[in-house]
Tab-separated table of C-alpha atoms and ligand atoms in Angstrom:
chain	number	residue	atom	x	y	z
A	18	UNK	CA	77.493	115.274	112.362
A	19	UNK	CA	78.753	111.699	111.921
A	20	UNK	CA	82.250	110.980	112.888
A	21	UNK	CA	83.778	107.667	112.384
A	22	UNK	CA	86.452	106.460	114.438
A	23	UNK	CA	88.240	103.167	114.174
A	24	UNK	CA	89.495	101.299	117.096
A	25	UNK	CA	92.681	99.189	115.795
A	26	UNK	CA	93.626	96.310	117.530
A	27	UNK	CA	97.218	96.379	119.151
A	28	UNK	CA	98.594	93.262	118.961
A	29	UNK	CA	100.353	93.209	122.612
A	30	UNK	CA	103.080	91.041	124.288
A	31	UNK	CA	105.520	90.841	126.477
A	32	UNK	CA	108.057	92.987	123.876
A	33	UNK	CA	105.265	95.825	122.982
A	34	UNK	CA	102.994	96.692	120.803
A	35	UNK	CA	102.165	96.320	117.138
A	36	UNK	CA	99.597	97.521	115.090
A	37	UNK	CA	98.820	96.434	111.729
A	38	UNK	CA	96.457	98.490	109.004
A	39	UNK	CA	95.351	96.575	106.175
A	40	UNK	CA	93.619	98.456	102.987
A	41	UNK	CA	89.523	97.922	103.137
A	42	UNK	CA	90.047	95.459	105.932
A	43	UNK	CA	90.630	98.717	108.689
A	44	UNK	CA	89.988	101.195	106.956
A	45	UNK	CA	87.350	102.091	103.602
A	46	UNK	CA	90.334	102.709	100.691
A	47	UNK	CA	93.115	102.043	98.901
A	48	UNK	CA	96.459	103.740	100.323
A	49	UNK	CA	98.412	105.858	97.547
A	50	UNK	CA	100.015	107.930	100.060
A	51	UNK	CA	101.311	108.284	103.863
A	52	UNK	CA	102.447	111.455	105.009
A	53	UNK	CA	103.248	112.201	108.924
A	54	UNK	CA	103.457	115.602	110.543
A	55	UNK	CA	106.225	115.649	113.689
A	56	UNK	CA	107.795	118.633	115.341
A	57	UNK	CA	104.962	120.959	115.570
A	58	UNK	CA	104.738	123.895	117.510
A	59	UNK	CA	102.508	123.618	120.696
A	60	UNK	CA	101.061	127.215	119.363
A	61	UNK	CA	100.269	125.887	115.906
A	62	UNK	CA	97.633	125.258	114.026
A	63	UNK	CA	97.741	123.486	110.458
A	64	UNK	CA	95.360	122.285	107.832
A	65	UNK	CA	92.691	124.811	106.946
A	66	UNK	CA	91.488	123.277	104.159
A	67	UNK	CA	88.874	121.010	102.640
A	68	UNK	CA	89.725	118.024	100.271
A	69	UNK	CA	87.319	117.218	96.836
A	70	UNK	CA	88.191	114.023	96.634
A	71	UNK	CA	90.247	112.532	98.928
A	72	UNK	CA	89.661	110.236	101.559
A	73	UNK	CA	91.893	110.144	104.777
A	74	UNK	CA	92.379	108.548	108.193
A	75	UNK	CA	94.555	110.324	110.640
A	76	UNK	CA	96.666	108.449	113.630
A	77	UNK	CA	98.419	110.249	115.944
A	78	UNK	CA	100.930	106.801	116.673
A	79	UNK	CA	103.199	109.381	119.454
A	80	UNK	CA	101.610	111.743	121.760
A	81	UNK	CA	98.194	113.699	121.248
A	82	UNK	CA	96.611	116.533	118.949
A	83	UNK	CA	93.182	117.549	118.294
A	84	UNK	CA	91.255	117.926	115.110
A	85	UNK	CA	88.273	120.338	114.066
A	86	UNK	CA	86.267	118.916	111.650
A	87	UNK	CA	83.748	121.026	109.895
A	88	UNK	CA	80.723	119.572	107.338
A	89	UNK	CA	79.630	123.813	106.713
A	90	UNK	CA	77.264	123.090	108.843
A	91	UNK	CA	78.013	121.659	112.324
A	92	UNK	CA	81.840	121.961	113.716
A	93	UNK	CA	83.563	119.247	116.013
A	94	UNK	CA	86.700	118.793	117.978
A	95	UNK	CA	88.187	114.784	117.900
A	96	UNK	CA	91.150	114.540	120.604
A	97	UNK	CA	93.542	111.902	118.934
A	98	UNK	CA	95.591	110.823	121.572
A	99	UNK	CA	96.399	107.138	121.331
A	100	UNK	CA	98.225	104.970	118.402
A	101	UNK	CA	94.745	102.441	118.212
A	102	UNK	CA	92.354	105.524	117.178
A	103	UNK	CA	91.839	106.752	113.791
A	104	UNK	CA	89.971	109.569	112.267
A	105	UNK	CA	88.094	108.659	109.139
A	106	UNK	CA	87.737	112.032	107.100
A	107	UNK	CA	86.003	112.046	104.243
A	108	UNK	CA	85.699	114.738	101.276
A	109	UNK	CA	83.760	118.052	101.738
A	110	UNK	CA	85.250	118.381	104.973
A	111	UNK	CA	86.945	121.461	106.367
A	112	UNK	CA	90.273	120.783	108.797
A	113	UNK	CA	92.607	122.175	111.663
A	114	UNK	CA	94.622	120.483	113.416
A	115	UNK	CA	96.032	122.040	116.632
A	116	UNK	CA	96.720	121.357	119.926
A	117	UNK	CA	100.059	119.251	119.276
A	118	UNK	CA	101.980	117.703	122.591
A	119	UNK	CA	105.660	118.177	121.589
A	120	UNK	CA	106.298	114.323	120.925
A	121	UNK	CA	102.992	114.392	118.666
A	122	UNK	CA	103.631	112.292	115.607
A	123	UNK	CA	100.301	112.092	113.162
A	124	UNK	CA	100.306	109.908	110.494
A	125	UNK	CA	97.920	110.221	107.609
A	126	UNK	CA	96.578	107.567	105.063
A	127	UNK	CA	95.745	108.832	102.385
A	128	UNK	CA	93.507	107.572	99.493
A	129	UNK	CA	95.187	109.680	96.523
A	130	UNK	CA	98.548	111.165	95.554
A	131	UNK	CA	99.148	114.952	96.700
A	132	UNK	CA	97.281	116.888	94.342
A	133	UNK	CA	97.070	120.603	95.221
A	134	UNK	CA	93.681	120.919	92.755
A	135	UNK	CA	92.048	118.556	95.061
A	136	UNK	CA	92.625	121.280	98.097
A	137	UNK	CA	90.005	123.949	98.819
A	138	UNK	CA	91.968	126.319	101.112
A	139	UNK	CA	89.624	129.489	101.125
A	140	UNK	CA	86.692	128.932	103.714
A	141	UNK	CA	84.146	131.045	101.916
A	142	UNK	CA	85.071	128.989	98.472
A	143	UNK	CA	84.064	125.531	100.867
A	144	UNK	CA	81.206	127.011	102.160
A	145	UNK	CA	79.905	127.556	98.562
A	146	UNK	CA	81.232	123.883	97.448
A	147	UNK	CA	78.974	122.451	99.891
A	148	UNK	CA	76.133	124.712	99.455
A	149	UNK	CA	76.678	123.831	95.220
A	150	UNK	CA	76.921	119.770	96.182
A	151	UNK	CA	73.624	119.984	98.654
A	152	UNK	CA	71.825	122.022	95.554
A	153	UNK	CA	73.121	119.034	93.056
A	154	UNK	CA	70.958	116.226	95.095
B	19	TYD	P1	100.369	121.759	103.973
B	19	TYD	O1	99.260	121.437	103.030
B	19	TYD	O2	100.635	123.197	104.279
B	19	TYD	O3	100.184	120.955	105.325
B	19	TYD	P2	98.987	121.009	106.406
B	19	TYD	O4	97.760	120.506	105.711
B	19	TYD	O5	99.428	120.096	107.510
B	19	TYD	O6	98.812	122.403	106.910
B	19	TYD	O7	101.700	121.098	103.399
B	19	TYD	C1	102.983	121.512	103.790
B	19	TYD	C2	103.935	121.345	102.597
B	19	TYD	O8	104.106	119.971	102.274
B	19	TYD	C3	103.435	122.042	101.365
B	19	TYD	O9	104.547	122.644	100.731
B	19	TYD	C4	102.927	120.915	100.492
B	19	TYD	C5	103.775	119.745	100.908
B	19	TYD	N1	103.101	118.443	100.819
B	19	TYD	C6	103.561	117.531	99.873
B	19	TYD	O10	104.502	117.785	99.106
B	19	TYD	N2	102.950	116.304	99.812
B	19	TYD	C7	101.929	115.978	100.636
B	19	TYD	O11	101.416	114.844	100.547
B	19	TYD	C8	101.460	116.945	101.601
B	19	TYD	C9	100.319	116.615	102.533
B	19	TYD	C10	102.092	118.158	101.644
């Protein structure tokens, strides 16, 4: 299963850090929405869903979390735990995030406006999205 990380470059000095994200420069899409998920409970686990169409890369810019990715066919766990790595997740890919140190703060770039048609939220229903995309080709 391919996973694609981005390194960002922190742009360091004597005052701290900075990091700057520019649209297809760092990362493959146009931003139409940011969202950031703070506060979670160490017990926790959110996501469980699968997107359609949208395209998103995930920074956790305070503390760590972990991600499970899953294509229906091969699972994976990405630890996030620095404000220079993101997670490039693409469509057609199931989610969990979990795992979240109490000062975890994970922001999300996201390539469309929230659109709850986009979300598939029933594993079964993903497994048979993937299995009716892989028949399509
Ligand atoms: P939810 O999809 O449950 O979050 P997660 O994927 O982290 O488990 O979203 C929580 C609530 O926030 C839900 O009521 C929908 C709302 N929401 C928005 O209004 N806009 C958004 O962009 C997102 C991601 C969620």
């Amino acid at each position: 299963m391919e996973i694609r990380k981005f390194n960002f470059e922190a742009h360091g000095d004597d005052r701290g850090q900075l990091v700057a994200l520019e649209q297809y420069k760092d990362f493959p899409f146009e931003v139409k929405r940011v969202y950031y998920i703070y506060d979670t409970l160490t017990d926790v686990v959110r996501g469980h869903h699968a997107h359609k169409c949208l395209k998103q890369v995930l920074i956790c810019v305070h503390g760590s979390c972990k991600i499970h990715l899953d294509n229906g066919h091969e699972t994976e766990e990405i630890l996030l735990d620095r404000p220079t790595l993101g997670l490039y997740i693409e469509n057609d890919m199931w989610r969990e995030m979990y795992d979240f140190s109490p000062d975890a703060v994970l922001l999300v770039l996201a390539s469309e406006l929230y659109d709850e048609s986009d979300y598939i939220r029933d594993y079964d229903e993903f497994l048979k999205f993937v299995e009716a995309k892989e028949s399509e080709k």
